[in-house]
PDB file of C-alpha atoms and ligand atoms in Angstrom:
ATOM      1  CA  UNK A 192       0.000   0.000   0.000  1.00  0.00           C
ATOM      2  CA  UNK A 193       1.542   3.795  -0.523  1.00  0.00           C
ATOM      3  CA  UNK A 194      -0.507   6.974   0.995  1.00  0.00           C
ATOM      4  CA  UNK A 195      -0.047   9.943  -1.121  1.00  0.00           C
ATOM      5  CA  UNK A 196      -0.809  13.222   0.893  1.00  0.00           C
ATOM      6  CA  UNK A 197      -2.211  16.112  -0.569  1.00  0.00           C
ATOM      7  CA  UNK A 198      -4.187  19.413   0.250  1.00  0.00           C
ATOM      8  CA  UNK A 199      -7.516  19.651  -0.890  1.00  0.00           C
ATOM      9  CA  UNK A 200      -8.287  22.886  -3.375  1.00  0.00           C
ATOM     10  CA  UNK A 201      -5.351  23.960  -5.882  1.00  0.00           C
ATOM     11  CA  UNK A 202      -3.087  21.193  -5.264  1.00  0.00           C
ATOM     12  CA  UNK A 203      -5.739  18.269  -5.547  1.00  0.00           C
ATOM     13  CA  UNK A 204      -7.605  19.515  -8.304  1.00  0.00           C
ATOM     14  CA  UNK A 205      -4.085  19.888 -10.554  1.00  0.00           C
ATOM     15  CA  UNK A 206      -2.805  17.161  -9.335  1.00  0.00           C
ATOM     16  CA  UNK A 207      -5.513  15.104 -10.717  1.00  0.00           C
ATOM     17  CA  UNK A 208      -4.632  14.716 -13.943  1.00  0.00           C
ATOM     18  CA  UNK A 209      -1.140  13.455 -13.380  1.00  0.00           C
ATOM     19  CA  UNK A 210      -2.740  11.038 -11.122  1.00  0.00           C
ATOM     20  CA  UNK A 211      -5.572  10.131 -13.767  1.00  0.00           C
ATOM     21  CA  UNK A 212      -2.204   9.923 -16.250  1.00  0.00           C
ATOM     22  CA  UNK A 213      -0.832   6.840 -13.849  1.00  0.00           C
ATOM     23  CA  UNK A 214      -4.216   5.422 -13.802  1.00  0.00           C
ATOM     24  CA  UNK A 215      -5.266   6.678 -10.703  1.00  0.00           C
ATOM     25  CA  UNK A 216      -8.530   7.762  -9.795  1.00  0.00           C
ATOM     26  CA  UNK A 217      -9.467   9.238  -6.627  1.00  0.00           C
ATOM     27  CA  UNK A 218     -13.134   7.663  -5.459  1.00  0.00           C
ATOM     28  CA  UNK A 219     -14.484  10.745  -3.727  1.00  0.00           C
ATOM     29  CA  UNK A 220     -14.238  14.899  -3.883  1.00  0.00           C
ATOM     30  CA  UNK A 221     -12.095  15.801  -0.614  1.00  0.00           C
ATOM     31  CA  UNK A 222     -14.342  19.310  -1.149  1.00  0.00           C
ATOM     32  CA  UNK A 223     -17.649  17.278  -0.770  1.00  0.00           C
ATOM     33  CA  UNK A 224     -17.219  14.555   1.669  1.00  0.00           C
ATOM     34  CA  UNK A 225     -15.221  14.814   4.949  1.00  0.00           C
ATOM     35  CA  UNK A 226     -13.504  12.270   5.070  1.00  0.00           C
ATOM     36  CA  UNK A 227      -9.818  12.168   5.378  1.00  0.00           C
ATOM     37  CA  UNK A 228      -8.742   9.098   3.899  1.00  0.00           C
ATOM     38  CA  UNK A 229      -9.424   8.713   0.467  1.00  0.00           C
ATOM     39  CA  UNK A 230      -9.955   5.419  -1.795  1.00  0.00           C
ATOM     40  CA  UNK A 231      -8.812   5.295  -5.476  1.00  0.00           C
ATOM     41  CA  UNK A 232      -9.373   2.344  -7.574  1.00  0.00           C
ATOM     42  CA  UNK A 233      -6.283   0.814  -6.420  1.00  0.00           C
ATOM     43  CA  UNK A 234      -6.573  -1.468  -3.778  1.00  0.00           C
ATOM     44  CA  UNK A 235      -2.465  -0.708  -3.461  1.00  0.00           C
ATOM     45  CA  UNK A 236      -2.707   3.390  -3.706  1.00  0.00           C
ATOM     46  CA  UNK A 237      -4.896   5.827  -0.860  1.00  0.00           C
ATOM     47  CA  UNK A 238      -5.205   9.238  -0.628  1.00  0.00           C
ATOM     48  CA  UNK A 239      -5.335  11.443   2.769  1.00  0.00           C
ATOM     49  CA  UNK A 240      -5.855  15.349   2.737  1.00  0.00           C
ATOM     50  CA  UNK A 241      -4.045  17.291   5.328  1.00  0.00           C
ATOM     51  CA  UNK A 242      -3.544  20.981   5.420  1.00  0.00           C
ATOM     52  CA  UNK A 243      -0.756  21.988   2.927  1.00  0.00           C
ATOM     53  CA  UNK A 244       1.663  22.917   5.085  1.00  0.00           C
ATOM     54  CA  UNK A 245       1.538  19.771   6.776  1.00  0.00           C
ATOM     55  CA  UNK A 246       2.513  17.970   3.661  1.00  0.00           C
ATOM     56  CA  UNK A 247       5.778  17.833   4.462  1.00  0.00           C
ATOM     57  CA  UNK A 248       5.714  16.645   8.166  1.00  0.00           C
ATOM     58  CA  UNK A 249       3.575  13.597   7.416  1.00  0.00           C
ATOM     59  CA  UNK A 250       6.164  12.061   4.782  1.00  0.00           C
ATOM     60  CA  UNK A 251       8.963  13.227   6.906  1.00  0.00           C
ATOM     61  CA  UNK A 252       7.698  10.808   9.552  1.00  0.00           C
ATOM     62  CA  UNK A 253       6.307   8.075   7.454  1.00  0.00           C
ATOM     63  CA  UNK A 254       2.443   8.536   7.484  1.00  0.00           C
ATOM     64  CA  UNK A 255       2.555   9.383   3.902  1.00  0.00           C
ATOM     65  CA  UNK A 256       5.095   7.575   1.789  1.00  0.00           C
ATOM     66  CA  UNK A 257       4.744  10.058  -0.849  1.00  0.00           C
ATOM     67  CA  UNK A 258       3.156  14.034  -1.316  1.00  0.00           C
ATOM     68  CA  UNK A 259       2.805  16.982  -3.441  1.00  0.00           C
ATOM     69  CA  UNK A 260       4.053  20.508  -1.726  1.00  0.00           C
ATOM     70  CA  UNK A 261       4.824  24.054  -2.873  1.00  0.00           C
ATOM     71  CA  UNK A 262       8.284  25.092  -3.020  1.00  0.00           C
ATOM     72  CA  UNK A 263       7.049  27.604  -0.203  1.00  0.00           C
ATOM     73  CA  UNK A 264       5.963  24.865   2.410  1.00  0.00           C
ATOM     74  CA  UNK A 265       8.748  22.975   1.488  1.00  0.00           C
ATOM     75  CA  UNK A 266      12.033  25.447   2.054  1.00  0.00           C
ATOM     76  CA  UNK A 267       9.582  26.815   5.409  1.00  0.00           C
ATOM     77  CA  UNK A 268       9.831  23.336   6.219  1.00  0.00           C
ATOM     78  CA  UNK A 269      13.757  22.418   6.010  1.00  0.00           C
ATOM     79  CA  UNK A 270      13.337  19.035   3.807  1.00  0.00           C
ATOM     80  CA  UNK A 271      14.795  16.633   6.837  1.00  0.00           C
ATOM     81  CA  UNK A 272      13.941  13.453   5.829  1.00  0.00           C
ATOM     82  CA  UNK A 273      12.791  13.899   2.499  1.00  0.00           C
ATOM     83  CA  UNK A 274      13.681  13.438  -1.262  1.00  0.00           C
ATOM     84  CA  UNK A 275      12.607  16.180  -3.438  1.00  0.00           C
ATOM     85  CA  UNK A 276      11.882  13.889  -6.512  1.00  0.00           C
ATOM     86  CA  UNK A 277      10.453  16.087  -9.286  1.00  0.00           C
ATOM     87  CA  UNK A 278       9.006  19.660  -9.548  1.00  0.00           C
ATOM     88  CA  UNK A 279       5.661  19.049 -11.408  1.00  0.00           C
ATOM     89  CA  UNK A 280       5.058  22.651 -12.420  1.00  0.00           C
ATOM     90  CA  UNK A 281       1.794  22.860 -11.000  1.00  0.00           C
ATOM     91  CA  UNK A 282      -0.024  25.444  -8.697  1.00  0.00           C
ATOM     92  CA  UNK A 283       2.788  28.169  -9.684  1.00  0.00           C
ATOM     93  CA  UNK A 284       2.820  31.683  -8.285  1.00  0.00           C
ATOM     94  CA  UNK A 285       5.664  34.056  -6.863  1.00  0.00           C
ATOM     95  CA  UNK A 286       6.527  34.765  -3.354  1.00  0.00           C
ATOM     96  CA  UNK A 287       7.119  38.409  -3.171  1.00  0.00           C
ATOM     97  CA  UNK A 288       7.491  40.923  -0.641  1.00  0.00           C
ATOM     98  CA  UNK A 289       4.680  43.634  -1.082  1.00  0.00           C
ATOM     99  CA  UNK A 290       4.006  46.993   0.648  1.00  0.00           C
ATOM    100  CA  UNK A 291       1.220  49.963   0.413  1.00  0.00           C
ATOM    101  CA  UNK A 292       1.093  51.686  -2.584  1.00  0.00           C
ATOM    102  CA  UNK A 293       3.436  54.758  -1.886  1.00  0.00           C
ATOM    103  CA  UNK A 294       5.276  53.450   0.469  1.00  0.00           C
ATOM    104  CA  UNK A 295       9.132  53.862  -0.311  1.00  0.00           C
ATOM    105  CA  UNK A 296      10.743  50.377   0.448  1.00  0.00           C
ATOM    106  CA  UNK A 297      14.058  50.834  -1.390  1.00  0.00           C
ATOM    107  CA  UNK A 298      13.991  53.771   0.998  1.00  0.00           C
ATOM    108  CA  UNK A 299      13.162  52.463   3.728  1.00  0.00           C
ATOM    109  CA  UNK A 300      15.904  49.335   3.477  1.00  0.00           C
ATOM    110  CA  UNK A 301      18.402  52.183   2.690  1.00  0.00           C
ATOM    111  CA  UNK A 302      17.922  54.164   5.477  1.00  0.00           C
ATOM    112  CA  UNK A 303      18.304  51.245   7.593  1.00  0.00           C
ATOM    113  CA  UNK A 304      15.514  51.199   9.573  1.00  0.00           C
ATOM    114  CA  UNK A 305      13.940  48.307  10.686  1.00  0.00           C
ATOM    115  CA  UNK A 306      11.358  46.979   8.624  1.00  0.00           C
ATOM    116  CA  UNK A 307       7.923  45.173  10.395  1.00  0.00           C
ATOM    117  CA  UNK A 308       7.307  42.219   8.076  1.00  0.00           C
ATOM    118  CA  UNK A 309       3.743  39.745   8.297  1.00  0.00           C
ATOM    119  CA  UNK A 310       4.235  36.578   6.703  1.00  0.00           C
ATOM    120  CA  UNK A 311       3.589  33.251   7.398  1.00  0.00           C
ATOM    121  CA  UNK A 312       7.058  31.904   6.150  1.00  0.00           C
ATOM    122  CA  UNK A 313       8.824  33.027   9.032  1.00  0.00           C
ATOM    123  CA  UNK A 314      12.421  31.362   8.261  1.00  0.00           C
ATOM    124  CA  UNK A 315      12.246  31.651   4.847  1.00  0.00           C
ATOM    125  CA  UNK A 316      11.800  35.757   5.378  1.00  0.00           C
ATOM    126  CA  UNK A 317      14.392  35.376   8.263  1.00  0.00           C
ATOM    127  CA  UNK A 318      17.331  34.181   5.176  1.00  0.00           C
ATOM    128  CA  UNK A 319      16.292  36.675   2.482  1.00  0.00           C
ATOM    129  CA  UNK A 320      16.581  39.931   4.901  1.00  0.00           C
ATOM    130  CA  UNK A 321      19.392  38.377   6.507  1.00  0.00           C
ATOM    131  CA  UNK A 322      21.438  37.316   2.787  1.00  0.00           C
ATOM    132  CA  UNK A 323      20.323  41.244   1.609  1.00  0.00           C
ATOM    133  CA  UNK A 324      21.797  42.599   5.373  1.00  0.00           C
ATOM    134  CA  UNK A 325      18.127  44.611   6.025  1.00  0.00           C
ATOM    135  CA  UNK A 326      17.415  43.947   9.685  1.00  0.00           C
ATOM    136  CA  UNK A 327      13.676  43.372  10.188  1.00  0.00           C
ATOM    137  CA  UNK A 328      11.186  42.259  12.499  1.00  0.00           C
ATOM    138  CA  UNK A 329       9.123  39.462  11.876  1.00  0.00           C
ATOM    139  CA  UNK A 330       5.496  39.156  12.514  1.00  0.00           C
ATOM    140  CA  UNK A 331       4.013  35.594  12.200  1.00  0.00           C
ATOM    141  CA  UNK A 332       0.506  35.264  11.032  1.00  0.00           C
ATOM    142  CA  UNK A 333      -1.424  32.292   8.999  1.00  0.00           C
ATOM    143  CA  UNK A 334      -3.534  34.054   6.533  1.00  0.00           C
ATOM    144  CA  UNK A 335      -4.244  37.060   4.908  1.00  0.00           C
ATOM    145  CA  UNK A 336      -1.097  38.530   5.346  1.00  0.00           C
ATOM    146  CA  UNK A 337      -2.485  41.438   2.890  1.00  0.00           C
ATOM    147  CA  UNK A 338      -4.491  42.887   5.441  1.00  0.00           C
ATOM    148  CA  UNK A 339      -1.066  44.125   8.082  1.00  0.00           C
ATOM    149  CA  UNK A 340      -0.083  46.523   5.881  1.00  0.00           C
ATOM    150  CA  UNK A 341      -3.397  48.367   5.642  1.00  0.00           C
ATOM    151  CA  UNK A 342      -3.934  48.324   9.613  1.00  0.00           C
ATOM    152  CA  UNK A 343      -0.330  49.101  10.911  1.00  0.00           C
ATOM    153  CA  UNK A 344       0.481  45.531  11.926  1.00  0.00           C
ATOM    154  CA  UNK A 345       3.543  46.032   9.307  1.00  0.00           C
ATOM    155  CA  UNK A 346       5.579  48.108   6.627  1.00  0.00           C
ATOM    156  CA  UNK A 347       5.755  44.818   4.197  1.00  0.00           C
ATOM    157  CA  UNK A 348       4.431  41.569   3.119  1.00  0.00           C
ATOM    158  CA  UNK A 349       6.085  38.235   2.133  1.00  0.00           C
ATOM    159  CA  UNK A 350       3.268  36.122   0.422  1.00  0.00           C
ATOM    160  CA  UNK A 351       2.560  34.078  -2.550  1.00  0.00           C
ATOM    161  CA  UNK A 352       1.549  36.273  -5.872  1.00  0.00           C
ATOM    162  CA  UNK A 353      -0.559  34.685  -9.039  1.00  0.00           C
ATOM    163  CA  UNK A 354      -2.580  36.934 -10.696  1.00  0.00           C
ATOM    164  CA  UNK A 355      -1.890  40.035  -8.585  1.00  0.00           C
ATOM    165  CA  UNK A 356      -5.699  40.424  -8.292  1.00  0.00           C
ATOM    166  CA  UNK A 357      -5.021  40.180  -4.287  1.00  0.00           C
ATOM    167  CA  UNK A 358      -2.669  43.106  -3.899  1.00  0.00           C
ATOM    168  CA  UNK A 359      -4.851  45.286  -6.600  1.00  0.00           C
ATOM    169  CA  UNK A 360      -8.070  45.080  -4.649  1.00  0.00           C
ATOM    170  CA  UNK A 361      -5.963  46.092  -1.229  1.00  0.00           C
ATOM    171  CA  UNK A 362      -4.060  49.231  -2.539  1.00  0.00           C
ATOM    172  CA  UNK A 363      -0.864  46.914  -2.507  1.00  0.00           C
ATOM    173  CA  UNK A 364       2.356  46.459  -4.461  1.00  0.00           C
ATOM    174  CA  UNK A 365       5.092  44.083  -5.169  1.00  0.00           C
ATOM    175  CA  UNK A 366       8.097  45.350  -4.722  1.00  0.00           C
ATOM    176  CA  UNK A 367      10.914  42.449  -4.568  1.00  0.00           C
ATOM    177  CA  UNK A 368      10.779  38.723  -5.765  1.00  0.00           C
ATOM    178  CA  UNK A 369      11.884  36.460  -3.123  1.00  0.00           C
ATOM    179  CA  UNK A 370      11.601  33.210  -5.300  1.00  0.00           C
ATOM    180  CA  UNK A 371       9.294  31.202  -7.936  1.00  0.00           C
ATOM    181  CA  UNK A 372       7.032  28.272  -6.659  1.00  0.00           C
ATOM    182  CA  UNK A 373       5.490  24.993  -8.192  1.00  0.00           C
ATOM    183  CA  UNK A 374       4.706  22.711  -6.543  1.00  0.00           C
ATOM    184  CA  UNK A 375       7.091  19.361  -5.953  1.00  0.00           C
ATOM    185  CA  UNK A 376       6.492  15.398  -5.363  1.00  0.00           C
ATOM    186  CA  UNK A 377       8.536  14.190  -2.119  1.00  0.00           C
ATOM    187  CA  UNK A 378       9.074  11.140  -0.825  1.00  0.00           C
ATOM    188  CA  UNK A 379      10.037   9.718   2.335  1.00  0.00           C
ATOM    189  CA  UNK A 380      13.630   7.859   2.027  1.00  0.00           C
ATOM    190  CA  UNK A 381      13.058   4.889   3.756  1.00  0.00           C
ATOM    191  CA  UNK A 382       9.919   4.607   1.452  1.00  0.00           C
ATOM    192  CA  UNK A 383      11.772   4.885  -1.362  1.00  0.00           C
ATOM    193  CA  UNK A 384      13.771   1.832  -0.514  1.00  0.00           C
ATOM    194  CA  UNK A 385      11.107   0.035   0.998  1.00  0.00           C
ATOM    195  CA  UNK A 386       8.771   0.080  -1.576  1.00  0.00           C
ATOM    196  CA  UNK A 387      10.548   1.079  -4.642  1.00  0.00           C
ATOM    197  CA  UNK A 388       8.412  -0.954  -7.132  1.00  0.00           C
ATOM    198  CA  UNK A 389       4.984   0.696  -6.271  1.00  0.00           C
ATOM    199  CA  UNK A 390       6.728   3.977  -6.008  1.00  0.00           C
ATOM    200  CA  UNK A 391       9.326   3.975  -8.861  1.00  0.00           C
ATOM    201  CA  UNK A 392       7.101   3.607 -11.655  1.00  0.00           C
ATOM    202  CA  UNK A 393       4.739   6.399 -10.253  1.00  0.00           C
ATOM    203  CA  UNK A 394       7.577   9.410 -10.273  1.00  0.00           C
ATOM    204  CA  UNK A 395       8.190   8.222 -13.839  1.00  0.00           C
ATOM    205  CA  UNK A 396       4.638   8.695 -14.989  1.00  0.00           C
ATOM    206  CA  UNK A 397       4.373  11.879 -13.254  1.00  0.00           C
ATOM    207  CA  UNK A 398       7.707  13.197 -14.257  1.00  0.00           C
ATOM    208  CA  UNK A 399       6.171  12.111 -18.253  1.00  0.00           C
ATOM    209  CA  UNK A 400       2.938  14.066 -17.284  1.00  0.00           C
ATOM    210  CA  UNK A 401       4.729  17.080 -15.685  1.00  0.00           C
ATOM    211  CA  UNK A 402       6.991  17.640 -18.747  1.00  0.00           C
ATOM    212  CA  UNK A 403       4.422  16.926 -21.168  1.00  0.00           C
TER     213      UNK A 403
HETATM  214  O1  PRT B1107      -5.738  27.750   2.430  1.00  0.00           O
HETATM  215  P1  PRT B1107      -5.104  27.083   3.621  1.00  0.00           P
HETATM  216  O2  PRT B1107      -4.828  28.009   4.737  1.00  0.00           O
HETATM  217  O3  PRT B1107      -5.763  25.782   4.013  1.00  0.00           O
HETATM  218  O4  PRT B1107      -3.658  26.590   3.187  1.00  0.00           O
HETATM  219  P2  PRT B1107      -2.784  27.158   2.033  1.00  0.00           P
HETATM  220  O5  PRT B1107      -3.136  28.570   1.702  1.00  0.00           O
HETATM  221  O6  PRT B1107      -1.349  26.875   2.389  1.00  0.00           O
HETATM  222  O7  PRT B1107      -3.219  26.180   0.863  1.00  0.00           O
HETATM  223  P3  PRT B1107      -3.627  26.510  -0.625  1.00  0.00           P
HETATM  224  O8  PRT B1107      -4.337  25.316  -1.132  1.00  0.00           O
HETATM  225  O9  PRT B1107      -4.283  27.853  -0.712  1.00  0.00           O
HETATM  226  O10 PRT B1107      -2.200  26.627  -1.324  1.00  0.00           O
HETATM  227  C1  PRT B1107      -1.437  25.471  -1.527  1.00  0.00           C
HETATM  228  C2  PRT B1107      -0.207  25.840  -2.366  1.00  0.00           C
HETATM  229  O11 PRT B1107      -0.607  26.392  -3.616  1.00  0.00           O
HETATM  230  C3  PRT B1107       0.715  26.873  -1.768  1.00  0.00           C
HETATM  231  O12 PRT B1107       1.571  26.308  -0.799  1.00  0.00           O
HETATM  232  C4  PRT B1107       1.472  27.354  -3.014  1.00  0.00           C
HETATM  233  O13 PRT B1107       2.589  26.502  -3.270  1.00  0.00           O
HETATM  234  C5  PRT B1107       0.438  27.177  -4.139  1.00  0.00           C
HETATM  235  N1  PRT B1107      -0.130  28.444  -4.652  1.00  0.00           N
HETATM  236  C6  PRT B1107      -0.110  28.818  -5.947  1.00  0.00           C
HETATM  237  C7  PRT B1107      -0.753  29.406  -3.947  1.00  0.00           C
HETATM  238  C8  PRT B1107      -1.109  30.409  -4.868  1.00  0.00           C
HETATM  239  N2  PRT B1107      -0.703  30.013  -6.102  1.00  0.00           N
HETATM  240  C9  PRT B1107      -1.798  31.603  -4.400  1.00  0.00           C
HETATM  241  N3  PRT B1107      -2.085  32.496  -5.190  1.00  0.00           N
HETATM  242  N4  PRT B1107      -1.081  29.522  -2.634  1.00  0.00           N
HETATM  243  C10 PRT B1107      -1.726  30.612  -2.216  1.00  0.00           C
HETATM  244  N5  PRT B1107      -2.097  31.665  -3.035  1.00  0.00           N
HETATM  245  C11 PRT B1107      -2.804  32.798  -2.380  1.00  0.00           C
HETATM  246  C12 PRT B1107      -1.833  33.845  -1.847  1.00  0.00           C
HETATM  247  O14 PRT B1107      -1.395  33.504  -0.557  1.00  0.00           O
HETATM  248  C13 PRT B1107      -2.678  35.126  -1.865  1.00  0.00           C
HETATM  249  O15 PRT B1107      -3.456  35.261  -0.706  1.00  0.00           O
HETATM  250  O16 PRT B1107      -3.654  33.486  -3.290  1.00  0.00           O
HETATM  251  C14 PRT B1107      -3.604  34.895  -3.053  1.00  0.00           C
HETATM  252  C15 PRT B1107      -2.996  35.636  -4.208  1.00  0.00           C
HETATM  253  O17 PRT B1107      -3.522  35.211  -5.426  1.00  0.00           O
HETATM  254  P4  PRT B1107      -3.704  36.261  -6.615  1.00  0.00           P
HETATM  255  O18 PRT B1107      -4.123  35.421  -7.797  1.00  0.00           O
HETATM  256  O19 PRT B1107      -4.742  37.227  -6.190  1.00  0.00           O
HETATM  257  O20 PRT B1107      -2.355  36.925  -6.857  1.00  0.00           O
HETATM  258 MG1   MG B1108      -5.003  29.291   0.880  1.00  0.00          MG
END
């Protein structure tokens, strides 16, 4: 038996067709029914939904063999214990850091000041600020990070960035980009060895599908 984790929304519904592409179907919608393990219509392949950035934790420890992550939850994360296998260009956006409209951040990070940032990728804010030598207090929150700028919580933003119809509709700009995301399939390493011939032939279909 492998368990593949995923998150329900973006990452299930484009992972689908890579799945479909191996021959795997998922039995129900993880947005209709509520439950958390998932059948597909292999009695050797299940499905469990967990909150994407616990992705990475439940391979790390074993209680998925395999799962699908953003490159975002995935350098937050560290990577201990997992192989990042393939990058499956799916769910793609930008993290960025973003400020009010007007507000001068080359400015401000030349003047030296500290800057107040609101993200929920806490470390991976931590190593840009540090690598550019800004000093900058971090603020962690887990969702709509484009709201701290408008109240005074903070000066900036890190978050993710697709369209850019987020920042529009709140008066907000991107001003730096901290790196590109898609989304990547990991797999625990003792998994790997232990059951290479269920897993092995699935990275190869999905690294056909991903590049096709
Ligand atoms: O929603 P929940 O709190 O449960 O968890 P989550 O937000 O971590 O999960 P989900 O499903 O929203 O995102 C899963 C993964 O999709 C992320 O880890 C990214 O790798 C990837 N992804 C791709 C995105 C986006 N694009 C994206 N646009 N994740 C989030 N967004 C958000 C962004 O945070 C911002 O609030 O969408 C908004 C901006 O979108 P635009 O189109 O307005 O620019
Ligand atoms: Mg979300």
């Amino acid at each position: 038996m492998i368990t593949l984790a995923l998150s329900k929304g973006r990452i299930f519904e484009e992972t689908t067709p890579l799945l479909e592409a191996a021959g795997i179907t998922c039995l129900e919608n993880p947005e209709k029914s509520r439950k958390l393990i998932l059948p597909t219509n292999r009695d050797n392949v299940r499905i469990i939904i967990v909150r994407a950035s616990d992705v990475p934790t439940y391979v790390q420890y074993g209680a998925a063999d395999i799962g699908i992550a953003g490159r975002d939850v995935l350098v937050e994360h560290g990577g201990t214990g997992l192989y990042q296998m393939i990058d499956l260009n799916i769910a793609k956006c930008r993290m960025m850091v973003a400020v009010r409209e007007g507000f001068d951040y080359d400015n401000a990070v030349r003047s030296g000041a500290r800057l107040r940032i609101a993200t929920k990728y806490i470390s991976t804010a931590k190593a840009h600020f540090a690598a550019k030598g800004v000093h900058v207090d971090l603020i962690k929150l887990y969702g709509s990070m484009e709201l701290a700028p408008l109240v005074g919580l903070s000066d900036a933003i890190v978050d993710l960035v697709s369209s850019g119809n987020t920042l529009r509709a709140n008066n907000l700009v991107a001003v730096e980009e901290i790196m590109s995301i898609s989304s990547r399939l990991i797999v625990n390493q003792a998994a790997l060895k232990l059951k290479r011939e269920l897993i092995q032939p699935l990275i190869e279909t999905f690294s056909e599908a991903a590049n096709a």
